[in-house]
């Protein structure tokens, strides 16, 4: 199992939103030492933190956290998805990033109609707020890259109706669904990212390669797979 390195931006964003990281760790019954720059979390610890946040702040907290973070604040492992040539590549990289850096496993079902992306249900189930954060990040990523109001084809969430979220996604939403998923139309997958810069993408790739030398073994083994 991967060890998860939580970005400093995550803790800083929580603090800015009035959520004290130290108190959060205490509620999750985790050591304050995890706030240290070299602190790593297990998947269970990471999910536990998100469950406490969700219990205290509501299911939409994941969406609110993601929307507080500007793309340029993101670490290279996330930022590389913003420098993709098209929607298809960006979504693929985003899913790989989740598995690599936060041990969140998402699957992609491909068909002639498009892609359905959904969280793995075979092991420890992630909190709904964390899945929602991933979906919001995907939508924000594609809108930023294509510089258009691109929206999913359909969304399903295992929670009660959240009107503000429906407005953000601007697509049909299935509430109280047994399985969370987000669907993207085939016609949207080849839409280009307007500001794609091959040189900058290569530079980010080199940065990720360098990070592999100082990270946990699971990270090192997967870096090349992620950036291809």
Tab-separated table of N, CA and C in Angstrom, residues 49-161:
chain	number	residue	atom	x	y	z
A	49	UNK	N	-9.209	11.177	8.146
A	49	UNK	CA	-9.189	12.639	8.215
A	49	UNK	C	-10.338	13.222	7.402
A	50	UNK	N	-10.536	12.706	6.198
A	50	UNK	CA	-11.609	13.212	5.358
A	50	UNK	C	-12.982	12.903	5.950
A	51	UNK	N	-13.118	11.767	6.619
A	51	UNK	CA	-14.408	11.440	7.224
A	51	UNK	C	-14.734	12.396	8.360
A	52	UNK	N	-13.723	12.767	9.137
A	52	UNK	CA	-13.933	13.737	10.212
A	52	UNK	C	-14.334	15.095	9.626
A	53	UNK	N	-13.636	15.511	8.565
A	53	UNK	CA	-13.980	16.780	7.912
A	53	UNK	C	-15.421	16.744	7.415
A	54	UNK	N	-15.802	15.644	6.781
A	54	UNK	CA	-17.160	15.505	6.248
A	54	UNK	C	-18.202	15.536	7.364
A	55	UNK	N	-17.920	14.839	8.456
A	55	UNK	CA	-18.862	14.806	9.578
A	55	UNK	C	-19.074	16.188	10.176
A	56	UNK	N	-18.001	16.982	10.193
A	56	UNK	CA	-18.061	18.305	10.798
A	56	UNK	C	-18.599	19.374	9.849
A	57	UNK	N	-18.269	19.241	8.554
A	57	UNK	CA	-18.522	20.330	7.603
A	57	UNK	C	-19.567	20.012	6.539
A	58	UNK	N	-19.959	18.758	6.404
A	58	UNK	CA	-20.927	18.391	5.385
A	58	UNK	C	-20.272	17.767	4.160
A	59	UNK	N	-21.068	17.073	3.369
A	59	UNK	CA	-20.554	16.340	2.208
A	59	UNK	C	-19.934	17.265	1.170
A	60	UNK	N	-20.436	18.474	1.046
A	60	UNK	CA	-19.926	19.374	0.006
A	60	UNK	C	-18.584	20.003	0.360
A	61	UNK	N	-18.012	19.661	1.518
A	61	UNK	CA	-16.755	20.265	1.926
A	61	UNK	C	-15.630	19.951	0.946
A	62	UNK	N	-15.679	18.763	0.344
A	62	UNK	CA	-14.651	18.418	-0.636
A	62	UNK	C	-14.646	19.377	-1.803
A	63	UNK	N	-15.846	19.700	-2.288
A	63	UNK	CA	-15.972	20.647	-3.391
A	63	UNK	C	-15.461	22.021	-2.979
A	64	UNK	N	-15.794	22.437	-1.765
A	64	UNK	CA	-15.388	23.775	-1.307
A	64	UNK	C	-13.876	23.878	-1.128
A	65	UNK	N	-13.251	22.797	-0.655
A	65	UNK	CA	-11.798	22.805	-0.478
A	65	UNK	C	-11.102	22.937	-1.830
A	66	UNK	N	-11.515	22.114	-2.785
A	66	UNK	CA	-10.886	22.123	-4.109
A	66	UNK	C	-11.028	23.488	-4.774
A	67	UNK	N	-12.183	24.112	-4.632
A	67	UNK	CA	-12.424	25.395	-5.286
A	67	UNK	C	-11.640	26.538	-4.660
A	68	UNK	N	-11.056	26.305	-3.505
A	68	UNK	CA	-10.233	27.321	-2.848
A	68	UNK	C	-8.790	27.308	-3.356
A	69	UNK	N	-8.404	26.253	-4.053
A	69	UNK	CA	-7.005	26.079	-4.457
A	69	UNK	C	-6.816	26.472	-5.923
A	70	UNK	N	-5.901	27.390	-6.165
A	70	UNK	CA	-5.585	27.804	-7.526
A	70	UNK	C	-4.646	26.772	-8.167
A	71	UNK	N	-4.786	26.533	-9.470
A	71	UNK	CA	-3.936	25.539	-10.136
A	71	UNK	C	-2.446	25.732	-9.892
A	72	UNK	N	-1.977	26.969	-9.890
A	72	UNK	CA	-0.546	27.211	-9.731
A	72	UNK	C	-0.039	26.878	-8.322
A	73	UNK	N	-0.962	26.636	-7.372
A	73	UNK	CA	-0.563	26.251	-6.025
A	73	UNK	C	-0.359	24.742	-5.904
A	74	UNK	N	-0.750	24.012	-6.920
A	74	UNK	CA	-0.737	22.555	-6.844
A	74	UNK	C	0.678	22.000	-6.995
A	75	UNK	N	0.946	20.845	-6.379
A	75	UNK	CA	2.260	20.214	-6.547
A	75	UNK	C	2.428	19.696	-7.974
A	76	UNK	N	3.667	19.456	-8.423
A	76	UNK	CA	3.905	19.009	-9.801
A	76	UNK	C	3.123	17.761	-10.193
A	77	UNK	N	2.920	16.847	-9.244
A	77	UNK	CA	2.215	15.599	-9.542
A	77	UNK	C	0.765	15.834	-9.928
A	78	UNK	N	0.192	16.967	-9.500
A	78	UNK	CA	-1.172	17.331	-9.904
A	78	UNK	C	-1.128	18.298	-11.077
A	79	UNK	N	-0.188	19.232	-11.020
A	79	UNK	CA	-0.095	20.275	-12.035
A	79	UNK	C	0.159	19.706	-13.431
A	80	UNK	N	0.828	18.556	-13.497
A	80	UNK	CA	1.128	17.974	-14.801
A	80	UNK	C	-0.138	17.657	-15.589
A	81	UNK	N	-1.240	17.363	-14.898
A	81	UNK	CA	-2.503	17.103	-15.598
A	81	UNK	C	-3.024	18.362	-16.283
A	82	UNK	N	-2.692	19.536	-15.744
A	82	UNK	CA	-3.131	20.800	-16.333
A	82	UNK	C	-2.358	21.120	-17.613
A	83	UNK	N	-1.283	20.406	-17.831
A	83	UNK	CA	-0.475	20.635	-19.025
A	83	UNK	C	-0.552	19.405	-19.934
A	84	UNK	N	-1.777	19.009	-20.201
A	84	UNK	CA	-2.060	17.892	-21.097
A	84	UNK	C	-2.468	18.440	-22.466
A	85	UNK	N	-2.324	17.646	-23.510
A	85	UNK	CA	-2.703	18.134	-24.833
A	85	UNK	C	-4.209	18.160	-25.077
A	86	UNK	N	-4.944	17.310	-24.335
A	86	UNK	CA	-6.385	17.228	-24.574
A	86	UNK	C	-7.107	16.662	-23.351
A	87	UNK	N	-8.435	16.643	-23.425
A	87	UNK	CA	-9.281	16.183	-22.316
A	87	UNK	C	-8.986	14.734	-21.956
A	88	UNK	N	-8.851	13.885	-22.953
A	88	UNK	CA	-8.611	12.460	-22.719
A	88	UNK	C	-7.346	12.238	-21.877
A	89	UNK	N	-6.270	12.886	-22.290
A	89	UNK	CA	-4.997	12.737	-21.585
A	89	UNK	C	-5.081	13.297	-20.176
A	90	UNK	N	-5.751	14.440	-20.029
A	90	UNK	CA	-5.870	15.074	-18.711
A	90	UNK	C	-6.631	14.178	-17.736
A	91	UNK	N	-7.734	13.589	-18.177
A	91	UNK	CA	-8.503	12.700	-17.305
A	91	UNK	C	-7.696	11.454	-16.948
A	92	UNK	N	-6.995	10.922	-17.929
A	92	UNK	CA	-6.189	9.733	-17.681
A	92	UNK	C	-5.109	10.015	-16.648
A	93	UNK	N	-4.428	11.154	-16.806
A	93	UNK	CA	-3.396	11.535	-15.847
A	93	UNK	C	-3.989	11.805	-14.472
A	94	UNK	N	-5.161	12.419	-14.428
A	94	UNK	CA	-5.798	12.722	-13.155
A	94	UNK	C	-6.103	11.445	-12.377
A	95	UNK	N	-6.606	10.436	-13.071
A	95	UNK	CA	-6.908	9.156	-12.424
A	95	UNK	C	-5.629	8.483	-11.937
A	96	UNK	N	-4.579	8.544	-12.753
A	96	UNK	CA	-3.303	7.967	-12.339
A	96	UNK	C	-2.739	8.689	-11.119
A	97	UNK	N	-2.879	10.015	-11.120
A	97	UNK	CA	-2.376	10.797	-9.976
A	97	UNK	C	-3.047	10.363	-8.684
A	98	UNK	N	-4.354	10.151	-8.742
A	98	UNK	CA	-5.079	9.751	-7.539
A	98	UNK	C	-4.529	8.445	-6.981
A	99	UNK	N	-4.277	7.486	-7.865
A	99	UNK	CA	-3.766	6.190	-7.415
A	99	UNK	C	-2.341	6.315	-6.889
A	100	UNK	N	-1.562	7.151	-7.551
A	100	UNK	CA	-0.153	7.279	-7.201
A	100	UNK	C	0.090	8.055	-5.925
A	101	UNK	N	-0.555	9.204	-5.792
A	101	UNK	CA	-0.213	10.137	-4.723
A	101	UNK	C	-1.151	10.112	-3.522
A	102	UNK	N	-2.397	9.736	-3.695
A	102	UNK	CA	-3.316	9.722	-2.556
A	102	UNK	C	-3.945	8.353	-2.342
A	103	UNK	N	-3.475	7.351	-3.077
A	103	UNK	CA	-3.950	5.976	-2.921
A	103	UNK	C	-5.462	5.861	-3.106
A	104	UNK	N	-6.021	6.776	-3.904
A	104	UNK	CA	-7.438	6.704	-4.266
A	104	UNK	C	-7.516	6.044	-5.643
A	105	UNK	N	-8.161	4.900	-5.699
A	105	UNK	CA	-8.215	4.154	-6.949
A	105	UNK	C	-9.525	4.442	-7.677
A	106	UNK	N	-9.408	4.958	-8.892
A	106	UNK	CA	-10.565	5.190	-9.754
A	106	UNK	C	-10.417	4.325	-11.001
A	107	UNK	N	-11.538	3.859	-11.508
A	107	UNK	CA	-11.549	3.063	-12.725
A	107	UNK	C	-12.173	3.860	-13.859
A	108	UNK	N	-11.762	3.538	-15.084
A	108	UNK	CA	-12.336	4.156	-16.275
A	108	UNK	C	-12.954	3.073	-17.142
A	109	UNK	N	-14.261	3.158	-17.355
A	109	UNK	CA	-14.954	2.289	-18.300
A	109	UNK	C	-15.112	3.051	-19.608
A	110	UNK	N	-14.569	2.509	-20.685
A	110	UNK	CA	-14.612	3.178	-21.974
A	110	UNK	C	-15.634	2.526	-22.896
A	111	UNK	N	-16.388	3.331	-23.597
A	111	UNK	CA	-17.367	2.833	-24.558
A	111	UNK	C	-17.444	3.806	-25.719
A	112	UNK	N	-18.252	3.474	-26.720
A	112	UNK	CA	-18.399	4.374	-27.873
A	112	UNK	C	-19.065	5.681	-27.461
A	113	UNK	N	-19.784	5.669	-26.333
A	113	UNK	CA	-20.488	6.866	-25.869
A	113	UNK	C	-19.595	7.795	-25.058
A	114	UNK	N	-18.488	7.260	-24.533
A	114	UNK	CA	-17.605	8.085	-23.729
A	114	UNK	C	-16.972	7.316	-22.599
A	115	UNK	N	-16.590	8.027	-21.550
A	115	UNK	CA	-15.924	7.433	-20.391
A	115	UNK	C	-16.793	7.563	-19.148
A	116	UNK	N	-16.801	6.509	-18.341
A	116	UNK	CA	-17.380	6.571	-17.005
A	116	UNK	C	-16.236	6.344	-16.015
A	117	UNK	N	-16.059	7.290	-15.092
A	117	UNK	CA	-15.002	7.211	-14.075
A	117	UNK	C	-15.660	7.033	-12.718
A	118	UNK	N	-15.184	6.058	-11.941
A	118	UNK	CA	-15.819	5.765	-10.656
A	118	UNK	C	-14.787	5.218	-9.671
A	119	UNK	N	-15.017	5.417	-8.364
A	119	UNK	CA	-14.066	4.955	-7.354
A	119	UNK	C	-14.145	3.445	-7.157
A	120	UNK	N	-13.008	2.863	-6.820
A	120	UNK	CA	-12.948	1.430	-6.538
A	120	UNK	C	-13.756	1.103	-5.286
A	121	UNK	N	-14.488	0.008	-5.327
A	121	UNK	CA	-15.332	-0.392	-4.204
A	121	UNK	C	-14.879	-1.714	-3.583
A	122	UNK	N	-13.744	-2.245	-4.030
A	122	UNK	CA	-13.325	-3.566	-3.576
A	122	UNK	C	-12.633	-3.554	-2.219
A	123	UNK	N	-12.132	-2.403	-1.812
A	123	UNK	CA	-11.434	-2.320	-0.534
A	123	UNK	C	-12.063	-1.300	0.385
A	124	UNK	N	-11.214	-0.466	0.987
A	124	UNK	CA	-11.692	0.579	1.879
A	124	UNK	C	-12.400	1.657	1.063
A	125	UNK	N	-13.653	1.923	1.382
A	125	UNK	CA	-14.452	2.880	0.621
A	125	UNK	C	-14.111	4.317	1.035
A	126	UNK	N	-13.783	5.179	0.089
A	126	UNK	CA	-13.461	6.573	0.429
A	126	UNK	C	-14.709	7.336	0.845
A	127	UNK	N	-14.576	8.331	1.715
A	127	UNK	CA	-15.710	9.175	2.084
A	127	UNK	C	-16.299	9.853	0.852
A	128	UNK	N	-17.591	10.091	0.858
A	128	UNK	CA	-18.264	10.713	-0.280
A	128	UNK	C	-17.656	12.086	-0.577
A	129	UNK	N	-17.298	12.826	0.465
A	129	UNK	CA	-16.729	14.162	0.261
A	129	UNK	C	-15.420	14.105	-0.509
A	130	UNK	N	-14.650	13.044	-0.318
A	130	UNK	CA	-13.371	12.896	-1.013
A	130	UNK	C	-13.600	12.549	-2.487
A	131	UNK	N	-14.565	11.683	-2.752
A	131	UNK	CA	-14.922	11.354	-4.136
A	131	UNK	C	-15.430	12.606	-4.846
A	132	UNK	N	-16.256	13.349	-4.153
A	132	UNK	CA	-16.798	14.586	-4.721
A	132	UNK	C	-15.680	15.576	-5.024
A	133	UNK	N	-14.701	15.655	-4.136
A	133	UNK	CA	-13.557	16.542	-4.371
A	133	UNK	C	-12.832	16.145	-5.650
A	134	UNK	N	-12.691	14.843	-5.872
A	134	UNK	CA	-12.028	14.364	-7.086
A	134	UNK	C	-12.814	14.746	-8.332
A	135	UNK	N	-14.133	14.617	-8.273
A	135	UNK	CA	-14.969	14.959	-9.428
A	135	UNK	C	-14.925	16.463	-9.715
A	136	UNK	N	-14.968	17.266	-8.663
A	136	UNK	CA	-14.897	18.718	-8.835
A	136	UNK	C	-13.543	19.115	-9.421
A	137	UNK	N	-12.485	18.444	-8.962
A	137	UNK	CA	-11.153	18.739	-9.486
A	137	UNK	C	-11.073	18.400	-10.979
A	138	UNK	N	-11.689	17.283	-11.376
A	138	UNK	CA	-11.679	16.910	-12.791
A	138	UNK	C	-12.385	17.968	-13.637
A	139	UNK	N	-13.545	18.402	-13.182
A	139	UNK	CA	-14.308	19.404	-13.933
A	139	UNK	C	-13.529	20.713	-14.011
A	140	UNK	N	-12.985	21.139	-12.888
A	140	UNK	CA	-12.186	22.368	-12.880
A	140	UNK	C	-10.974	22.265	-13.789
A	141	UNK	N	-10.328	21.105	-13.785
A	141	UNK	CA	-9.176	20.857	-14.639
A	141	UNK	C	-9.536	21.021	-16.112
A	142	UNK	N	-10.641	20.417	-16.521
A	142	UNK	CA	-11.026	20.461	-17.934
A	142	UNK	C	-11.510	21.852	-18.353
A	143	UNK	N	-12.197	22.553	-17.464
A	143	UNK	CA	-12.640	23.909	-17.795
A	143	UNK	C	-11.449	24.847	-17.910
A	144	UNK	N	-10.472	24.646	-17.052
A	144	UNK	CA	-9.267	25.468	-17.101
A	144	UNK	C	-8.488	25.180	-18.382
A	145	UNK	N	-8.340	23.909	-18.708
A	145	UNK	CA	-7.534	23.528	-19.862
A	145	UNK	C	-8.160	23.883	-21.203
A	146	UNK	N	-9.461	23.637	-21.323
A	146	UNK	CA	-10.130	23.923	-22.602
A	146	UNK	C	-10.601	25.370	-22.707
A	147	UNK	N	-10.557	26.077	-21.561
A	147	UNK	CA	-11.048	27.457	-21.493
A	147	UNK	C	-12.476	27.548	-22.033
A	148	UNK	N	-13.279	26.585	-21.574
A	148	UNK	CA	-14.687	26.527	-21.967
A	148	UNK	C	-15.505	25.960	-20.819
A	149	UNK	N	-16.820	26.170	-20.830
A	149	UNK	CA	-17.681	25.654	-19.747
A	149	UNK	C	-18.046	24.179	-19.942
A	150	UNK	N	-17.048	23.358	-20.238
A	150	UNK	CA	-17.278	21.937	-20.453
A	150	UNK	C	-17.887	21.299	-19.200
A	151	UNK	N	-18.820	20.390	-19.402
A	151	UNK	CA	-19.502	19.745	-18.279
A	151	UNK	C	-19.582	18.236	-18.510
A	152	UNK	N	-19.715	17.472	-17.429
A	152	UNK	CA	-19.895	16.033	-17.589
A	152	UNK	C	-21.215	15.745	-18.306
A	153	UNK	N	-21.316	14.539	-18.827
A	153	UNK	CA	-22.564	14.117	-19.449
A	153	UNK	C	-23.593	13.740	-18.383
A	154	UNK	N	-23.078	13.131	-17.301
A	154	UNK	CA	-23.954	12.721	-16.201
A	154	UNK	C	-23.108	12.463	-14.971
A	155	UNK	N	-23.730	12.613	-13.815
A	155	UNK	CA	-23.048	12.426	-12.540
A	155	UNK	C	-23.949	11.638	-11.605
A	156	UNK	N	-23.365	10.787	-10.778
A	156	UNK	CA	-24.128	10.050	-9.770
A	156	UNK	C	-23.398	10.147	-8.437
A	157	UNK	N	-24.145	10.438	-7.370
A	157	UNK	CA	-23.560	10.578	-6.037
A	157	UNK	C	-24.426	9.857	-5.005
A	158	UNK	N	-23.805	9.141	-4.078
A	158	UNK	CA	-24.551	8.420	-3.038
A	158	UNK	C	-24.883	9.306	-1.849
A	159	UNK	N	-25.580	10.398	-2.098
A	159	UNK	CA	-25.918	11.332	-1.030
A	159	UNK	C	-27.201	12.074	-1.391
A	160	UNK	N	-27.719	12.817	-0.430
A	160	UNK	CA	-28.923	13.615	-0.666
A	160	UNK	C	-28.614	14.754	-1.639
A	161	UNK	N	-29.660	15.307	-2.221
A	161	UNK	CA	-29.503	16.360	-3.219
A	161	UNK	C	-28.785	17.578	-2.650
